[in-house]
């Protein structure tokens, strides 16, 4: 896999290429540490119900806003709920939103981008619509969508997805535009292959590598936006703990108990940091030109 | 040059038109009834119907759209359902704090980020470079409000250098203004600095490998002149672009920062309007912020030739 030029490899080869390093490429300690941190956070969140000492929703009026102790590792919040149990459980929903938003926006963006890149007639209109969507500040659009559709998990994912779609569309479109000039695509057109077949079999594999990179960035930004939405009062209902709404609820008490913002904030930041670093590494491996540019 | 600017201005019209259609449909096609908000809980169906009639909500969708657009184009941004005051007035009352903090943020960001990026590229692969890149990745990873609370904790609560929250206009004197505006601006600047420093570094790395940089050094031009006069000027276009597109981040950041620091700006105004479903305010504010974004990017596009004389239109 010395030259990982996506245009000449099947989807499978690109995927395996992600895990087997190109000859001569070395992955430094940074990405390794990032991967370890991410795996630890994901496992800790997924397995949270097995080991957290308290029900994350159980209120206890006798032990409100308690400092960290043997009974409560990170103390309790204003309702007497155990902060440690809430933060660890909260990771599950935050990660779910991140992965969900990344998948949905990549799939929708891929379909629209393929169409825009291949059909000249549709291109102009689609790209004007995408430009307009990008002109609306993502946070405002997302809060508006959640506020109007209700604070369910699904509507938060949709709200985060819609502002991300234009970026994916632009990426896919640019890949398709350059790939469609390749001889093998022209040959397929000349041979009379059906449009769907050309799109799926010849053009789509080219988009896979950049989409994986873009997907990791979207995942990171989705987790961040979920936190901001919760903070502004337009997130998932507080019945379900997420890193975002634990911090949002801790807002009014942060002078007494900064831990309510600090701990979920720390885990969230570490998680996003790790995902971003892995995204950068994947990008460098998949696109040697960018590697040179970014140093 | 002039015809390019004109073409560029005309190109913003379809974008803004689609934004307007989108915002309009967003509010009409989602559940929720502005008349019910205005009438309150005790309203009878007959009262609701009268209000719907007065607001024009019983007209066909396209008539409603063109009425609204017509009003917008005449400078009438509508009237708040909650406070019954004109939206234009509300924006006027609350835009001051937002603009002051946005301007301070941009000044701080550019003054910090550009030298950071230049030095990181100049001392490529050294600890300075590593430090700048680490900050840049970190800046993207910590939520804006967490940065805000950390700064409050350190500078307002522990060190007591500045007040915790609130805002004072510049007319109250430079001291009160600065002590209240500095933390929000620094909070907002973090992500912007991360973005601009990263792009400056990447762009400078590319330019520093060029022949004219070697020539300049060979003929003994001082290193700071090489960096800032020869190289930075040629590296300017991507940096300007990122300052323009990053403006969307700044607008989003303003919304959050104003909540953290209790600043009565237009970010907080918009969030409150959305949460209260104050439809006319939501429509006007989203259109207004999108307009600002489009305008800033128009300026950025036009300014390319000022920084890079090779670009002629």
XYZ file of C-alpha atoms in Angstrom:
608
model
C 0.000 0.000 0.000
C 2.868 2.305 -0.762
C 0.849 4.726 -2.849
C -2.573 5.018 -1.362
C -4.159 6.901 -4.211
C -7.833 6.254 -3.538
C -8.830 6.315 -7.186
C -7.114 3.015 -7.913
C -8.271 0.989 -4.965
C -11.468 -0.727 -4.047
C -13.361 0.277 -0.961
C -12.076 -2.791 0.814
C -8.466 -1.991 0.032
C -8.881 1.561 1.293
C -10.403 0.282 4.516
C -7.641 -2.237 5.109
C -5.175 0.458 4.136
C -6.368 2.437 7.121
C -5.173 -0.284 9.424
C -2.051 -1.420 7.607
C 0.335 1.479 7.358
C 1.804 2.591 4.046
C 5.428 1.542 3.620
C 7.752 4.055 5.196
C 4.998 5.820 7.117
C 5.428 5.870 10.849
C 2.727 6.639 13.327
C 4.147 8.552 16.251
C 3.343 8.151 19.903
C 0.674 10.869 19.760
C -1.918 8.963 17.706
C -1.241 5.799 19.710
C -1.963 7.587 22.983
C -5.023 9.195 21.385
C -6.331 5.785 20.297
C -5.735 4.348 23.772
C -7.596 7.253 25.430
C -10.493 6.949 23.013
C -10.815 3.175 23.468
C -10.715 3.642 27.256
C -13.437 6.319 27.197
C -15.650 4.326 24.826
C -15.322 1.139 26.877
C -15.825 2.953 30.169
C -18.978 4.592 28.807
C -20.447 1.468 27.232
C -19.822 -0.632 30.319
C -20.902 2.101 32.745
C -24.128 0.364 33.867
C -22.046 -2.603 35.024
C -19.815 -0.748 37.450
C -21.271 2.630 38.467
C -22.200 2.539 42.164
C -25.491 4.485 41.927
C -28.454 4.867 39.608
C -27.530 8.057 37.690
C -31.104 9.328 38.091
C -31.601 8.435 41.754
C -32.110 11.609 43.783
C -31.210 11.811 47.444
C -32.302 14.936 49.283
C -30.094 14.033 52.270
C -26.824 14.323 50.343
C -27.050 17.353 48.087
C -23.932 19.035 46.655
C -21.617 16.815 48.729
C -17.861 17.081 48.170
C -15.985 14.021 46.871
C -15.832 11.259 49.487
C -15.509 7.506 49.723
C -19.233 7.138 49.185
C -19.367 9.545 46.266
C -16.136 9.542 44.278
C -16.814 12.902 42.596
C -19.429 14.177 45.051
C -23.093 14.779 44.319
C -25.120 17.374 42.431
C -27.937 19.661 43.610
C -30.400 16.761 43.642
C -28.082 14.433 45.513
C -27.327 12.371 42.431
C -23.901 10.724 42.270
C -21.699 12.756 39.882
C -19.368 9.870 39.033
C -22.269 7.611 38.014
C -23.822 10.404 35.962
C -20.632 11.392 34.150
C -19.758 7.810 33.219
C -23.287 7.006 32.067
C -23.554 10.365 30.299
C -20.757 9.365 27.952
C -22.938 6.712 26.317
C -25.517 9.142 24.987
C -22.898 11.750 24.034
C -20.954 9.154 22.039
C -24.160 7.818 20.491
C -25.033 11.329 19.322
C -21.531 11.796 17.919
C -21.507 8.537 15.977
C -25.156 8.902 14.935
C -24.709 12.441 13.617
C -21.525 11.441 11.770
C -23.193 8.459 10.064
C -26.376 10.295 9.120
C -24.572 13.345 7.717
C -22.072 11.222 5.785
C -24.848 9.117 4.197
C -27.061 12.084 3.278
C -24.078 14.162 2.125
C -22.770 11.258 0.045
C -26.029 10.819 -1.863
C -26.494 14.551 -2.515
C -22.809 15.018 -3.336
C -22.777 12.151 -5.870
C -25.795 13.637 -7.605
C -24.330 17.167 -7.581
C -20.964 15.986 -8.856
C -22.310 13.803 -11.623
C -25.371 15.589 -12.954
C -24.380 19.015 -14.203
C -28.013 20.148 -14.360
C -28.584 19.571 -10.654
C -25.182 20.883 -9.562
C -25.912 24.613 -9.671
C -29.124 24.441 -7.674
C -27.818 21.959 -5.111
C -24.659 23.962 -4.450
C -26.582 27.244 -4.058
C -28.792 25.529 -1.465
C -25.699 24.191 0.319
C -24.051 27.645 0.306
C -27.185 29.074 1.887
C -27.308 26.409 4.583
C -23.668 27.157 5.395
C -24.489 30.846 5.802
C -26.794 30.085 8.743
C -24.764 29.744 11.961
C -24.789 26.023 12.862
C -25.625 26.579 16.518
C -28.607 28.842 15.791
C -29.960 26.421 13.192
C -29.515 23.499 15.566
C -31.186 25.168 18.566
C -34.050 26.274 16.335
C -34.535 22.722 15.047
C -34.494 21.215 18.536
C -36.703 23.909 20.051
C -39.274 23.462 17.311
C -39.214 19.654 17.094
C -38.950 18.817 20.767
C -35.932 17.707 22.792
C -35.774 14.041 21.726
C -32.544 12.174 20.956
C -33.532 11.910 17.285
C -34.228 15.595 16.875
C -30.879 16.498 18.476
C -29.085 14.206 15.998
C -31.016 15.702 13.062
C -30.346 19.230 14.329
C -26.610 18.555 14.443
C -26.686 16.747 11.087
C -28.329 19.406 8.926
C -25.595 22.059 9.329
C -22.901 19.399 8.684
C -24.403 18.031 5.453
C -23.219 20.906 3.183
C -19.595 20.280 4.137
C -19.893 16.585 3.231
C -21.657 17.449 -0.032
C -18.851 19.833 -1.021
C -16.226 17.201 -0.277
C -17.981 14.374 -2.168
C -18.744 16.655 -5.084
C -15.129 17.743 -5.447
C -13.924 14.120 -5.378
C -16.535 13.091 -7.961
C -15.719 16.052 -10.206
C -12.086 15.008 -10.458
C -12.813 11.271 -10.633
C -15.327 11.555 -13.434
C -12.572 12.794 -15.747
C -10.640 9.543 -15.216
C -10.438 7.223 -18.237
C -12.160 4.316 -16.493
C -15.223 6.420 -15.756
C -15.337 7.742 -19.308
C -14.970 4.162 -20.526
C -17.855 3.045 -18.335
C -20.007 5.859 -19.714
C -18.997 4.982 -23.281
C -19.814 1.308 -22.673
C -23.297 2.356 -21.639
C -23.163 1.329 -17.958
C -26.247 2.486 -16.112
C -25.990 5.703 -14.099
C -26.548 4.088 -10.698
C -23.887 1.525 -11.514
C -21.321 4.172 -12.462
C -22.122 6.182 -9.336
C -21.996 3.296 -6.906
C -19.319 1.113 -8.445
C -16.884 3.588 -9.953
C -17.323 6.913 -8.208
C -18.370 6.040 -4.660
C -15.186 4.121 -3.703
C -13.157 7.286 -4.367
C -15.093 9.141 -1.720
C -14.601 6.562 1.006
C -11.205 7.624 2.327
C -11.972 11.354 2.589
C -15.376 10.533 4.075
C -13.821 8.476 6.857
C -11.643 11.445 7.766
C -14.548 13.892 7.518
C -16.735 11.508 9.539
C -14.326 11.534 12.483
C -14.290 15.335 12.497
C -18.095 15.432 12.373
C -18.282 12.953 15.242
C -16.045 15.209 17.345
C -17.946 18.357 16.498
C -21.313 16.637 17.099
C -20.302 15.755 20.669
C -19.219 19.366 21.141
C -22.445 20.772 19.675
C -24.575 18.454 21.819
C -22.875 19.929 24.871
C -23.492 23.469 23.629
C -27.150 22.726 22.814
C -27.719 21.311 26.301
C -25.916 24.265 27.786
C -28.221 26.698 25.989
C -31.293 24.758 27.086
C -32.067 23.038 23.785
C -30.567 19.594 24.278
C -31.729 16.087 25.083
C -34.237 16.010 27.964
C -32.539 16.035 31.377
C -34.037 12.592 32.104
C -31.155 11.196 30.057
C -27.748 12.269 31.400
C -25.270 13.418 28.736
C -21.984 15.245 29.268
C -23.734 18.309 27.912
C -26.732 18.386 30.199
C -24.742 17.439 33.307
C -22.692 20.587 32.684
C -25.831 22.568 31.859
C -27.427 21.583 35.153
C -24.228 22.328 37.021
C -24.144 25.888 35.673
C -25.984 27.586 38.507
C -23.814 25.822 41.081
C -20.422 26.174 39.500
C -19.142 28.648 42.103
C -19.933 26.134 44.873
C -19.127 22.984 42.951
C -17.002 23.538 39.821
C -16.621 19.750 39.476
C -20.089 19.530 37.946
C -18.707 21.342 34.906
C -15.071 20.335 35.211
C -15.380 16.512 35.173
C -17.792 16.036 32.272
C -15.928 18.849 30.477
C -12.617 17.064 30.957
C -13.891 13.709 29.649
C -15.624 15.392 26.736
C -12.534 17.417 25.807
C -10.249 14.379 26.061
C -12.622 12.390 23.891
C -12.829 15.109 21.217
C -9.086 15.702 21.360
C -8.466 11.982 20.751
C -10.955 11.795 17.876
C -9.490 14.918 16.233
C -5.932 13.596 16.546
C -6.950 10.270 15.007
C -8.738 12.143 12.228
C -5.556 14.130 11.512
C -3.522 10.924 11.459
C -5.942 9.187 9.106
C -5.911 12.221 6.828
C -2.113 12.310 6.695
C -1.959 8.610 5.897
C -4.653 8.753 3.244
C -3.561 11.954 1.570
C 0.221 12.399 1.354
C -0.268 15.846 -0.222
C -1.953 17.130 2.926
C 0.810 15.584 4.984
C 3.365 17.708 3.196
C 1.234 20.786 3.598
C 0.540 20.383 7.280
C 4.071 19.219 7.954
C -12.088 45.049 -10.315
C -15.351 46.980 -10.152
C -17.215 44.479 -12.296
C -15.886 41.637 -10.134
C -17.170 43.308 -6.971
C -20.523 43.901 -8.632
C -20.727 40.264 -9.754
C -19.768 39.106 -6.279
C -22.481 41.308 -4.714
C -25.097 39.976 -7.138
C -24.090 36.399 -6.278
C -25.126 36.985 -2.656
C -28.754 37.593 -3.689
C -29.715 33.972 -4.498
C -27.926 32.771 -1.349
C -29.857 35.175 0.860
C -33.096 34.362 -0.992
C -32.668 30.633 -0.298
C -31.810 31.385 3.351
C -35.060 33.379 3.567
C -37.143 30.558 2.064
C -35.455 28.065 4.344
C -36.003 30.079 7.528
C -39.609 30.712 6.550
C -40.352 27.045 5.860
C -38.485 25.935 8.987
C -40.888 27.864 11.177
C -44.069 27.133 9.213
C -43.586 23.400 8.729
C -42.706 22.539 12.328
C -45.313 22.034 15.031
C -46.186 25.072 17.150
C -48.609 27.926 16.662
C -47.517 31.564 17.050
C -51.153 32.555 17.658
C -51.349 30.221 20.665
C -48.221 31.827 22.141
C -49.664 35.293 21.683
C -53.114 34.366 23.029
C -51.905 32.574 26.141
C -53.381 29.480 27.747
C -56.838 30.833 28.517
C -57.742 31.757 24.931
C -60.973 30.500 23.345
C -60.907 29.038 19.802
C -62.670 32.167 18.525
C -59.974 34.414 20.002
C -57.267 32.199 18.505
C -58.925 32.468 15.100
C -59.025 36.283 15.341
C -55.340 36.418 16.187
C -54.480 34.024 13.373
C -56.392 36.280 11.009
C -54.624 39.405 12.256
C -51.167 37.785 11.927
C -52.055 36.614 8.417
C -51.563 32.971 9.376
C -54.716 31.955 7.489
C -53.360 33.215 4.165
C -51.838 30.715 1.703
C -48.173 29.964 2.396
C -46.744 31.816 -0.604
C -48.761 34.967 0.188
C -47.407 34.869 3.756
C -43.880 34.476 2.401
C -44.065 37.417 0.009
C -45.733 39.634 2.610
C -42.900 38.834 5.016
C -40.147 39.364 2.437
C -41.795 42.625 1.352
C -41.744 43.893 4.931
C -38.116 42.812 5.385
C -37.039 44.652 2.245
C -38.742 47.787 3.530
C -36.713 47.540 6.719
C -39.618 46.278 8.821
C -38.197 43.282 10.654
C -41.493 42.463 12.371
C -42.763 42.725 15.942
C -41.938 40.418 18.833
C -44.841 38.175 19.894
C -43.688 38.264 23.504
C -42.735 41.884 24.160
C -44.715 43.493 21.290
C -41.738 45.713 20.449
C -40.325 46.046 16.929
C -37.508 43.574 16.244
C -35.363 46.260 14.600
C -35.424 48.213 17.858
C -34.539 45.103 19.881
C -31.520 44.465 17.655
C -30.494 48.120 17.929
C -30.664 48.000 21.726
C -28.593 44.850 22.048
C -26.103 44.859 19.198
C -23.620 47.145 20.990
C -22.184 44.573 23.431
C -22.037 41.916 20.707
C -20.139 44.130 18.271
C -17.670 45.348 20.931
C -16.864 41.795 21.976
C -16.687 40.497 18.403
C -14.274 43.277 17.375
C -12.104 42.750 20.442
C -12.063 39.008 19.734
C -10.962 39.489 16.135
C -8.198 41.923 17.163
C -6.921 39.599 19.914
C -7.151 36.549 17.643
C -5.307 38.012 14.673
C -2.611 39.604 16.863
C -1.993 36.285 18.619
C -2.686 33.702 15.941
C -0.773 35.109 12.969
C 2.569 35.477 14.809
C 1.976 32.059 16.427
C 1.455 30.433 13.046
C 4.412 32.253 11.466
C 6.786 31.265 14.271
C 5.540 27.657 14.246
C 6.240 27.416 10.513
C 9.604 29.196 10.872
C 10.694 26.865 13.675
C 9.085 23.862 12.015
C 9.343 20.573 13.952
C 10.724 22.182 17.109
C 9.101 22.493 20.527
C 7.669 25.906 19.577
C 5.889 24.321 16.628
C 4.690 21.483 18.843
C 3.364 23.949 21.425
C 1.440 25.985 18.861
C -0.048 22.870 17.256
C -1.005 21.438 20.654
C -2.784 24.642 21.565
C -4.502 24.619 18.219
C -5.844 21.068 18.597
C -6.818 21.779 22.204
C -8.684 24.927 21.193
C -10.914 22.856 18.940
C -11.605 20.250 21.587
C -12.748 22.192 24.636
C -16.307 23.555 24.534
C -16.475 27.365 24.512
C -18.429 27.536 27.754
C -15.971 25.309 29.620
C -13.187 27.713 28.610
C -15.375 30.559 29.847
C -15.926 28.950 33.240
C -12.243 28.075 33.631
C -11.294 31.714 32.922
C -13.970 32.943 35.374
C -12.703 30.514 38.011
C -9.104 31.695 37.636
C -9.352 35.423 36.962
C -12.634 36.394 38.633
C -12.984 34.008 41.569
C -9.411 33.072 42.561
C -7.446 36.172 41.522
C -10.364 38.643 41.701
C -8.876 40.744 38.880
C -12.190 41.188 37.065
C -15.900 40.885 37.876
C -17.513 37.457 37.386
C -20.213 38.419 34.926
C -22.022 41.366 33.378
C -21.315 44.049 30.837
C -20.545 47.764 30.856
C -20.704 49.842 27.663
C -17.676 51.801 26.528
C -19.485 54.999 27.547
C -19.040 53.971 31.210
C -15.315 54.441 30.731
C -12.529 52.303 29.358
C -11.766 50.615 32.700
C -15.178 49.118 33.480
C -15.605 48.187 29.806
C -12.277 46.384 29.527
C -12.550 44.478 32.815
C -15.899 43.058 31.719
C -15.152 42.520 28.034
C -11.727 40.915 28.336
C -12.777 37.467 29.608
C -15.603 36.967 27.079
C -13.263 38.067 24.282
C -10.508 35.706 25.407
C -13.035 32.876 25.690
C -14.278 33.476 22.174
C -10.779 34.007 20.844
C -9.554 30.541 21.862
C -11.174 28.628 19.018
C -10.554 31.435 16.545
C -6.858 31.563 17.460
C -6.662 27.776 17.076
C -8.203 27.989 13.622
C -6.164 30.928 12.317
C -2.836 29.759 13.792
C -3.256 26.355 12.175
C -4.007 27.827 8.769
C -1.239 30.443 9.036
C 1.273 27.727 9.836
C 0.159 25.478 6.956
C 0.136 28.343 4.483
C 3.519 29.684 5.646
C 5.114 26.223 5.439
C 4.169 26.108 1.792
C 5.483 29.599 1.039
C 8.744 29.253 3.011
C 9.837 26.532 0.582
C 9.554 28.894 -2.415
C 12.524 30.168 -4.406
C 11.904 33.845 -3.698
C 12.197 33.226 0.024
C 15.594 31.608 -0.528
C 16.601 34.474 -2.799
C 15.569 37.039 -0.210
C 17.572 35.268 2.471
C 20.555 34.840 0.133
C 20.750 38.551 -0.554
C 20.803 39.196 3.167
C 17.330 40.490 3.872
C 16.707 40.431 7.594
C 14.815 37.328 8.729
C 11.806 39.184 10.193
C 11.406 41.082 6.926
C 11.594 37.799 4.999
C 8.955 36.264 7.257
C 6.490 39.089 7.579
C 6.982 41.023 4.327
C 7.909 38.405 1.752
C 6.385 35.194 3.029
C 3.340 36.239 5.048
C 2.018 38.410 2.252
C 2.114 35.499 -0.140
C 0.567 33.222 2.444
C -2.264 35.682 3.134
C -5.080 34.371 0.946
C -5.830 31.081 2.779
C -5.479 32.925 6.102
C -8.025 35.537 5.020
C -10.362 32.809 3.797
C -10.276 31.031 7.130
C -10.888 34.313 8.986
C -13.988 34.723 6.803
C -15.390 31.212 7.066
C -14.389 31.065 10.730
C -16.709 34.009 11.269
C -19.551 31.479 11.484
C -17.753 29.942 14.471
C -17.456 33.392 15.973
C -21.208 34.001 15.649
C -21.964 30.618 17.226
C -19.412 31.343 19.939
C -20.984 34.729 20.699
C -24.290 33.005 21.404
C -22.682 30.747 24.007
C -20.300 33.320 25.486
C -23.077 35.826 26.079
C -24.915 33.173 28.096
C -21.853 32.322 30.181
C -21.053 35.959 31.012
C -24.626 37.263 31.192
C -24.082 39.789 28.441
C -27.232 41.388 27.008
C -26.231 40.995 23.349
C -27.987 39.733 20.243
C -26.754 36.156 20.756
C -28.681 35.859 23.999
C -31.613 37.659 22.348
C -31.748 34.999 19.629
C -31.500 32.041 21.982
C -34.205 33.452 24.241
C -36.415 34.056 21.196
C -35.927 30.501 19.948
C -36.645 28.955 23.348
C -39.764 31.132 23.725
C -40.795 30.428 20.111
C -40.955 34.119 19.342
C -41.322 33.500 15.594
C -40.793 37.007 14.137
C -37.634 37.492 16.209
C -36.262 34.052 15.233
C -36.851 34.727 11.536
C -35.303 38.162 11.632
C -32.297 37.095 13.706
C -31.373 34.066 11.604
C -31.705 36.124 8.428
C -29.685 38.924 10.043
C -26.799 36.674 11.181
C -26.716 34.877 7.824
C -26.574 38.306 6.170
C -23.605 39.310 8.328
C -21.802 36.068 7.470
C -22.385 36.562 3.734
C -21.270 40.210 3.997
C -18.053 39.384 5.878
C -17.146 36.757 3.295
C -17.874 39.239 0.518
C -15.396 41.676 2.094
C -12.840 38.883 2.490
C -13.148 37.890 -1.179
C -12.739 41.454 -2.325
C -9.759 42.058 -0.019
C -7.658 39.281 -1.614
C -6.204 41.596 -4.223
C -5.249 44.112 -1.553
C -3.014 41.552 0.188
C -1.888 39.647 -2.878
C -1.261 42.073 -5.779
C -0.978 39.158 -8.227
C -4.743 38.699 -7.929
C -6.421 40.969 -10.465
C -10.039 40.799 -11.398
